[in-house]
Short mmCIF file of C-alpha atoms and ligand atoms in Angstrom, two decimals:
data_model
loop_
_atom_site.label_atom_id
_atom_site.label_comp_id
_atom_site.label_asym_id
_atom_site.label_seq_id
_atom_site.Cartn_x
_atom_site.Cartn_y
_atom_site.Cartn_z
CA UNK A 899 -84.58 -125.41 37.32
CA UNK A 900 -81.23 -123.61 37.94
CA UNK A 901 -78.19 -125.36 39.46
CA UNK A 902 -80.45 -128.31 40.38
CA UNK A 903 -82.77 -125.90 42.20
CA UNK A 904 -86.48 -125.76 41.28
CA UNK A 905 -87.61 -122.14 41.16
CA UNK A 906 -91.19 -120.97 41.69
CA UNK A 907 -91.37 -117.20 41.27
CA UNK A 908 -93.70 -114.98 43.21
CA UNK A 909 -96.63 -113.43 41.37
CA UNK A 910 -97.03 -110.70 43.99
CA UNK A 911 -93.69 -108.89 44.33
CA UNK A 912 -93.51 -106.73 47.46
CA UNK A 913 -92.70 -103.02 47.43
CA UNK A 914 -89.06 -102.41 48.37
CA UNK A 915 -88.14 -100.18 51.31
CA UNK A 916 -86.09 -97.01 50.81
CA UNK A 917 -82.38 -97.49 51.58
CA UNK A 918 -82.46 -94.62 54.06
CA UNK A 919 -85.27 -96.32 56.06
CA UNK A 920 -83.48 -99.65 56.54
CA UNK A 921 -83.03 -100.97 60.08
CA UNK A 922 -81.81 -104.53 60.84
CA UNK A 923 -83.85 -107.63 60.02
CA UNK A 924 -87.32 -106.15 59.67
CA UNK A 925 -87.90 -106.49 55.89
CA UNK A 926 -87.65 -109.65 53.82
CA UNK A 927 -87.32 -110.20 50.09
CA UNK A 928 -89.70 -111.94 47.66
CA UNK A 929 -88.21 -115.45 47.77
CA UNK A 930 -86.67 -118.03 50.08
CA UNK A 931 -84.59 -121.17 49.53
CA UNK A 932 -85.61 -124.50 51.09
CA UNK A 933 -84.14 -128.01 51.16
CA UNK A 934 -85.12 -131.11 53.15
CA UNK A 935 -83.11 -133.89 54.73
CA UNK A 936 -84.35 -137.38 55.43
CA UNK A 937 -82.26 -140.11 56.99
CA UNK A 938 -81.26 -142.61 54.32
CA UNK A 939 -82.03 -140.17 51.48
CA UNK A 940 -79.76 -137.25 52.33
CA UNK A 941 -80.39 -133.60 51.41
CA UNK A 942 -83.00 -133.31 48.67
CA UNK A 943 -85.63 -131.19 46.97
CA UNK A 944 -83.66 -127.94 46.71
CA UNK A 945 -86.14 -125.23 45.79
CA UNK A 946 -86.79 -121.51 45.77
CA UNK A 947 -90.32 -120.42 46.57
CA UNK A 948 -92.15 -117.18 47.30
CA UNK A 949 -91.24 -115.95 50.82
CA UNK A 950 -93.87 -117.10 53.28
CA UNK A 951 -94.68 -118.91 56.54
CA UNK A 952 -93.45 -122.41 57.32
CA UNK A 953 -95.89 -125.03 58.49
CA UNK A 954 -94.62 -127.23 61.35
CA UNK A 955 -96.22 -130.04 63.32
CA UNK A 956 -96.43 -129.01 67.01
CA UNK A 957 -94.29 -132.06 67.84
CA UNK A 958 -91.44 -130.90 65.58
CA UNK A 959 -88.21 -131.62 67.44
CA UNK A 960 -86.71 -128.13 67.03
CA UNK A 961 -89.59 -126.59 68.98
CA UNK A 962 -88.81 -128.77 71.98
CA UNK A 963 -85.05 -129.36 72.10
CA UNK A 964 -83.60 -126.42 70.14
CA UNK A 965 -81.72 -128.41 67.52
CA UNK A 966 -81.44 -125.21 65.55
CA UNK A 967 -78.61 -123.13 64.10
CA UNK A 968 -77.96 -120.34 61.66
CA UNK A 969 -75.38 -118.33 59.75
CA UNK A 970 -75.26 -114.68 58.79
CA UNK A 971 -73.44 -113.11 55.85
CA UNK A 972 -73.94 -110.15 53.56
CA UNK A 973 -74.23 -109.26 49.88
CA UNK A 974 -73.09 -105.75 48.90
CA UNK A 975 -73.86 -103.64 45.86
CA UNK A 976 -70.52 -102.16 44.86
CA UNK A 977 -70.16 -98.63 43.57
CA UNK A 978 -69.68 -100.28 40.15
CA UNK A 979 -73.20 -101.78 40.45
CA UNK A 980 -71.88 -105.36 40.84
CA UNK A 981 -73.15 -107.56 43.65
CA UNK A 982 -70.63 -109.42 45.79
CA UNK A 983 -70.70 -111.68 48.86
CA UNK A 984 -68.12 -111.12 51.62
CA UNK A 985 -66.05 -114.27 52.35
CA UNK A 986 -68.89 -116.75 51.70
CA UNK A 987 -66.62 -119.81 51.80
CA UNK A 988 -65.70 -119.03 55.41
CA UNK A 989 -69.40 -118.90 56.28
CA UNK A 990 -70.01 -122.24 54.52
CA UNK A 991 -67.23 -123.86 56.56
CA UNK A 992 -68.62 -122.42 59.81
CA UNK A 993 -72.14 -123.55 58.93
CA UNK A 994 -70.93 -127.13 58.60
CA UNK A 995 -68.81 -126.89 61.77
CA UNK A 996 -71.87 -125.75 63.74
CA UNK A 997 -73.97 -128.50 62.12
CA UNK A 998 -71.47 -131.13 63.33
CA UNK A 999 -71.60 -129.80 66.89
CA UNK A 1000 -75.43 -129.97 66.86
CA UNK A 1001 -75.58 -133.47 65.28
CA UNK A 1002 -77.19 -131.95 62.17
CA UNK A 1003 -76.11 -133.57 58.86
CA UNK A 1004 -73.64 -131.33 57.02
CA UNK A 1005 -74.39 -130.05 53.51
CA UNK A 1006 -72.11 -130.21 50.44
CA UNK A 1007 -70.28 -126.82 50.50
CA UNK A 1008 -71.02 -126.25 46.78
CA UNK A 1009 -74.74 -126.74 47.43
CA UNK A 1010 -74.69 -124.24 50.30
CA UNK A 1011 -72.85 -121.67 48.19
CA UNK A 1012 -75.28 -122.18 45.29
CA UNK A 1013 -78.26 -121.75 47.61
CA UNK A 1014 -76.91 -118.28 48.48
CA UNK A 1015 -75.78 -117.15 45.03
CA UNK A 1016 -78.93 -118.39 43.25
CA UNK A 1017 -81.30 -116.79 45.78
CA UNK A 1018 -79.43 -113.46 45.87
CA UNK A 1019 -79.29 -113.44 42.06
CA UNK A 1020 -83.07 -113.95 41.85
CA UNK A 1021 -83.75 -111.18 44.40
CA UNK A 1022 -80.85 -108.95 43.25
CA UNK A 1023 -83.05 -105.88 42.94
CA UNK A 1024 -83.39 -106.06 46.75
CA UNK A 1025 -79.68 -105.43 47.35
CA UNK A 1026 -79.68 -101.82 48.57
CA UNK A 1027 -77.37 -99.15 47.13
CA UNK A 1028 -76.45 -96.82 49.97
CA UNK A 1029 -73.06 -97.33 51.66
CA UNK A 1030 -73.80 -98.82 55.09
CA UNK A 1031 -76.67 -100.92 53.74
CA UNK A 1032 -76.51 -104.49 52.42
CA UNK A 1033 -78.55 -107.63 51.87
CA UNK A 1034 -78.23 -109.84 54.95
CA UNK A 1035 -78.37 -113.56 54.17
CA UNK A 1036 -79.75 -115.76 56.95
CA UNK A 1037 -79.26 -119.51 56.33
CA UNK A 1038 -80.97 -121.60 59.02
CA UNK A 1039 -81.04 -125.32 59.82
CA UNK A 1040 -83.68 -126.90 62.04
CA UNK A 1041 -84.70 -130.41 63.12
CA UNK A 1042 -88.04 -130.93 61.35
CA UNK A 1043 -88.97 -134.44 62.50
CA UNK A 1044 -92.19 -134.65 64.55
CA UNK A 1045 -90.86 -136.72 67.46
CA UNK A 1046 -90.63 -136.12 71.21
CA UNK A 1047 -87.72 -138.40 72.14
CA UNK A 1048 -84.42 -136.74 72.95
CA UNK A 1049 -82.00 -137.77 70.19
CA UNK A 1050 -80.74 -136.20 66.95
CA UNK A 1051 -83.68 -135.87 64.58
CA UNK A 1052 -83.95 -137.91 61.40
CA UNK A 1053 -85.41 -135.07 59.32
CA UNK A 1054 -84.16 -131.50 58.86
CA UNK A 1055 -85.08 -128.34 57.03
CA UNK A 1056 -82.46 -125.96 55.61
CA UNK A 1057 -83.83 -122.58 54.57
CA UNK A 1058 -82.36 -119.25 53.54
CA UNK A 1059 -84.05 -115.88 53.81
CA UNK A 1060 -82.77 -112.45 52.77
CA UNK A 1061 -83.22 -109.12 54.49
CA UNK A 1062 -82.12 -105.69 53.23
CA UNK A 1063 -80.45 -104.07 56.25
CA UNK A 1064 -78.91 -100.89 57.58
CA UNK A 1065 -76.79 -100.60 60.74
CA UNK A 1066 -77.30 -103.30 63.40
CA UNK A 1067 -76.98 -100.93 66.35
CA UNK A 1068 -79.08 -97.76 66.37
CA UNK A 1069 -75.81 -95.98 67.29
CA UNK A 1070 -74.45 -96.74 63.77
CA UNK A 1071 -70.71 -95.98 63.88
CA UNK A 1072 -71.06 -94.04 67.13
CA UNK A 1073 -69.44 -95.83 70.09
CA UNK A 1074 -71.65 -98.23 72.08
CA UNK A 1075 -71.79 -98.67 75.86
CA UNK A 1076 -71.06 -102.18 77.05
CA UNK A 1077 -71.75 -103.81 80.40
CA UNK A 1078 -69.33 -106.52 81.55
CA UNK A 1079 -71.29 -109.24 83.35
CA UNK A 1080 -70.02 -111.72 85.90
CA UNK A 1081 -73.41 -112.72 87.27
CA UNK A 1082 -74.35 -114.76 84.17
CA UNK A 1083 -72.27 -116.77 81.70
CA UNK A 1084 -72.82 -117.50 78.03
CA UNK A 1085 -70.77 -120.67 77.52
CA UNK A 1086 -68.46 -123.11 79.28
CA UNK A 1087 -65.55 -125.18 77.90
CA UNK A 1088 -66.91 -128.33 76.29
CA UNK A 1089 -70.24 -126.65 75.54
CA UNK A 1090 -71.67 -125.04 72.42
CA UNK A 1091 -70.03 -121.62 72.72
CA UNK A 1092 -68.24 -121.77 69.36
CA UNK A 1093 -71.37 -122.91 67.52
CA UNK A 1094 -73.80 -120.55 65.86
CA UNK A 1095 -76.51 -122.41 67.75
CA UNK A 1096 -79.80 -120.59 68.26
CA UNK A 1097 -79.66 -121.69 71.91
CA UNK A 1098 -76.58 -119.50 72.51
CA UNK A 1099 -78.65 -116.46 71.63
CA UNK A 1100 -81.52 -117.53 73.89
CA UNK A 1101 -78.98 -117.91 76.71
CA UNK A 1102 -77.84 -114.31 76.20
CA UNK A 1103 -81.23 -112.60 76.44
CA UNK A 1104 -81.72 -112.32 80.20
CA UNK A 1105 -78.41 -110.59 80.85
CA UNK A 1106 -78.85 -108.38 77.77
CA UNK A 1107 -82.24 -107.19 79.04
CA UNK A 1108 -80.73 -106.30 82.42
CA UNK A 1109 -77.94 -104.38 80.71
CA UNK A 1110 -80.45 -102.58 78.49
CA UNK A 1111 -82.45 -101.44 81.50
CA UNK A 1112 -79.27 -99.86 82.82
CA UNK A 1113 -78.65 -98.00 79.58
CA UNK A 1114 -76.14 -100.33 77.90
CA UNK A 1115 -76.30 -101.54 74.30
CA UNK A 1116 -74.78 -104.97 74.89
CA UNK A 1117 -73.20 -107.38 77.35
CA UNK A 1118 -69.53 -108.40 77.38
CA UNK A 1119 -69.25 -111.99 78.58
CA UNK A 1120 -66.48 -113.36 80.77
CA UNK A 1121 -65.34 -117.00 80.78
CA UNK A 1122 -67.82 -119.40 82.35
CA UNK A 1123 -65.37 -120.99 84.83
CA UNK A 1124 -63.39 -118.18 86.50
CA UNK A 1125 -65.56 -115.27 85.31
CA UNK A 1126 -62.33 -113.44 84.73
CA UNK A 1127 -61.24 -113.70 81.10
CA UNK A 1128 -62.87 -111.74 78.29
CA UNK A 1129 -64.92 -113.82 75.85
CA UNK A 1130 -67.19 -112.01 73.38
CA UNK A 1131 -70.16 -109.70 73.11
CA UNK A 1132 -72.68 -112.24 71.82
CA UNK A 1133 -73.47 -110.30 68.66
CA UNK A 1134 -69.80 -109.60 67.97
CA UNK A 1135 -66.22 -110.52 68.89
CA UNK A 1136 -64.25 -107.98 70.91
CA UNK A 1137 -60.80 -106.45 70.41
CA UNK A 1138 -58.61 -104.08 72.40
CA UNK A 1139 -55.69 -101.85 71.58
CA UNK A 1140 -53.57 -101.77 74.72
CA UNK A 1141 -50.14 -100.13 74.64
CA UNK A 1142 -50.18 -100.49 70.84
CA UNK A 1143 -50.88 -104.23 70.93
CA UNK A 1144 -54.06 -105.48 69.27
CA UNK A 1145 -55.45 -108.11 71.65
CA UNK A 1146 -58.42 -110.43 71.24
CA UNK A 1147 -59.41 -113.67 73.00
CA UNK A 1148 -58.27 -116.89 71.29
CA UNK A 1149 -60.63 -119.35 69.58
CA UNK A 1150 -60.61 -122.01 72.27
CA UNK A 1151 -64.11 -123.37 71.81
CA UNK A 1152 -66.25 -121.00 73.84
CA UNK A 1153 -66.46 -118.03 71.45
CA UNK A 1154 -67.63 -117.68 67.89
CA UNK A 1155 -65.00 -117.80 65.13
CA UNK A 1156 -66.08 -114.51 63.59
CA UNK A 1157 -65.40 -113.90 59.91
CA UNK A 1158 -64.99 -110.16 60.51
CA UNK A 1159 -62.70 -111.00 63.46
CA UNK A 1160 -60.53 -113.07 61.12
CA UNK A 1161 -60.52 -110.26 58.52
CA UNK A 1162 -59.46 -107.60 61.03
CA UNK A 1163 -56.66 -109.82 62.38
CA UNK A 1164 -55.45 -110.44 58.81
CA UNK A 1165 -55.36 -106.68 58.14
CA UNK A 1166 -53.62 -105.93 61.45
CA UNK A 1167 -50.92 -108.51 60.65
CA UNK A 1168 -50.56 -107.20 57.10
CA UNK A 1169 -50.09 -103.68 58.48
CA UNK A 1170 -47.28 -104.93 60.75
CA UNK A 1171 -49.13 -104.32 64.02
CA UNK A 1172 -48.38 -106.35 67.12
CA UNK A 1173 -51.32 -108.79 67.29
CA UNK A 1174 -52.08 -111.29 70.05
CA UNK A 1175 -54.84 -113.85 70.23
CA UNK A 1176 -54.46 -114.51 73.92
CA UNK A 1177 -56.37 -114.68 77.14
CA UNK A 1178 -57.07 -111.24 78.48
CA UNK A 1179 -58.56 -110.65 81.89
CA UNK A 1180 -61.11 -107.98 82.66
CA UNK A 1181 -58.66 -106.71 85.30
CA UNK A 1182 -56.02 -106.09 82.62
CA UNK A 1183 -58.56 -104.05 80.65
CA UNK A 1184 -59.74 -102.03 83.66
CA UNK A 1185 -56.14 -101.44 84.82
CA UNK A 1186 -55.22 -100.36 81.28
CA UNK A 1187 -58.04 -97.85 81.38
CA UNK A 1188 -56.81 -96.47 84.71
CA UNK A 1189 -53.18 -96.28 83.57
CA UNK A 1190 -54.04 -94.79 80.20
CA UNK A 1191 -52.73 -97.71 78.13
CA UNK A 1192 -56.20 -98.81 76.95
CA UNK A 1193 -56.35 -96.89 73.68
CA UNK A 1194 -59.27 -98.40 71.77
CA UNK A 1195 -61.97 -101.06 72.09
CA UNK A 1196 -64.12 -102.28 69.23
CA UNK A 1197 -66.37 -105.16 68.28
CA UNK A 1198 -66.34 -107.09 65.01
CA UNK A 1199 -69.24 -108.97 63.46
CA UNK A 1200 -71.10 -109.52 60.21
CA UNK A 1201 -74.13 -107.60 61.41
CA UNK A 1202 -72.18 -105.10 63.55
CA UNK A 1203 -69.28 -104.71 61.02
CA UNK A 1204 -66.78 -102.73 63.19
CA UNK A 1205 -68.44 -101.17 66.19
CA UNK A 1206 -66.44 -98.82 68.45
CA UNK A 1207 -66.93 -99.23 72.19
CA UNK A 1208 -66.97 -95.89 74.03
CA UNK A 1209 -67.72 -97.07 77.55
CA UNK A 1210 -67.27 -100.21 79.64
CA UNK A 1211 -68.87 -100.85 83.01
CA UNK A 1212 -67.71 -103.56 85.42
CA UNK A 1213 -68.59 -104.06 89.10
CA UNK A 1214 -69.99 -100.56 89.37
CA UNK A 1215 -66.96 -98.90 87.78
CA UNK A 1216 -67.32 -97.12 84.45
CA UNK A 1217 -64.45 -96.37 82.11
CA UNK A 1218 -64.67 -94.16 79.05
CA UNK A 1219 -62.52 -95.34 76.14
CA UNK A 1220 -60.74 -92.82 73.91
CA UNK A 1221 -62.88 -89.98 75.24
CA UNK A 1222 -66.00 -91.83 74.04
CA UNK A 1223 -64.96 -91.36 70.40
CA UNK A 1224 -64.09 -93.87 67.66
CA UNK A 1225 -60.34 -94.63 67.72
CA UNK A 1226 -57.98 -94.08 64.81
CA UNK A 1227 -57.25 -97.78 64.28
CA UNK A 1228 -60.92 -98.74 64.66
CA UNK A 1229 -61.76 -96.21 61.94
CA UNK A 1230 -59.00 -97.60 59.68
CA UNK A 1231 -60.30 -101.17 60.05
CA UNK A 1232 -63.83 -99.96 59.34
CA UNK A 1233 -62.79 -97.95 56.27
CA UNK A 1234 -60.70 -100.78 54.83
CA UNK A 1235 -63.28 -103.53 55.33
CA UNK A 1236 -66.17 -101.39 54.11
CA UNK A 1237 -64.03 -100.26 51.15
CA UNK A 1238 -63.40 -103.87 50.12
CA UNK A 1239 -67.07 -104.76 50.61
CA UNK A 1240 -68.32 -101.90 48.39
CA UNK A 1241 -65.52 -102.30 45.85
CA UNK A 1242 -63.83 -98.93 46.49
CA UNK A 1243 -60.68 -100.54 47.98
CA UNK A 1244 -58.97 -103.26 45.90
CA UNK A 1245 -59.84 -106.79 47.02
CA UNK A 1246 -56.26 -108.07 47.15
CA UNK A 1247 -57.15 -111.01 49.40
CA UNK A 1248 -59.88 -112.67 47.31
CA UNK A 1249 -62.52 -111.94 49.95
CA UNK A 1250 -65.35 -110.96 47.59
CA UNK A 1251 -67.36 -113.33 45.40
CA UNK A 1252 -69.18 -111.62 42.54
CA UNK A 1253 -72.64 -112.88 41.67
C1 COI B 668 -74.20 -111.74 62.65
O1 COI B 668 -73.38 -110.87 62.86
O2 COI B 668 -74.43 -112.18 61.51
C2 COI B 668 -74.95 -112.35 63.74
O3 COI B 668 -75.34 -113.44 63.59
C3 COI B 668 -75.17 -111.57 64.97
C4 COI B 668 -76.60 -111.36 65.32
C5 COI B 668 -77.39 -110.59 64.33
C6 COI B 668 -77.29 -112.59 65.78
#
């Protein structure tokens, strides 16, 4: 028992992949964390067990009504050999915010943090060493009550799995091509857009497949009402440098409050750049490209880190950004954030938590 968590260790440790072979989310470590909720009893039975399949009754509510959510954060092995989590408290707060929106009972923030630190500590040999690789932490909450009525469930399962990962996009730090869609929408005001609800990702698949068939890496969503204002990319938030202003859509309930987004904005403000969290229309972006004021476009996300955008397509028009190369500011954000994560740039903001 550690930190009130019962630990059952595996007797059949798996072979670890080579750092240079790591993709995203295909390998999993030796252990997982689990905890149950029951109405009237609260969250209970915190435990770490060997990684393995879950057994669910076919009537389990999550399988029918998608009362399901997740988080995503990373542990890094610094160049000094120490293991650190990037801004875990922000992820804890977002986990509980999403839980509220999905009528899932929230979890004591200290318990959530301990579930991550204890599991990563146990599987610490799985944290890869190469810069660009990390251990991705995937906390998940699902309704586990076997019941077919439509209402918030009375039983839940919280589990955490770990995956050693490389770059999310096969492009790595090479610019990605993005398709702006106005035929489909991801979220509407008053909906679940700001939640890390599994359903938001299901809603994004159809458009993403269409974009992929046309040679694009991802979809850029517009607002669900006017189909005019920029929202997000679904696996990352989006930012623009237009006439030396850093612009990104505001957190008004339909986009995810990205932790990397927040970190980049903090850096930009610290560096004295002009920063605006404001509505930005797709027309402003396309006009900026035509007039030469659109200097850089990049995405921010835990999985994607900082991902330069080299091409945007909208209504049959294609614009190349910065000659299809990573921009100077995009590179500076990437270098600074990655430097802090791997301990080569001083962590002056208290972003890293050592395990
Ligand atoms: C993340 O960046 O952590 C995400 O959740 C995006 C995606 C892998 C679903």
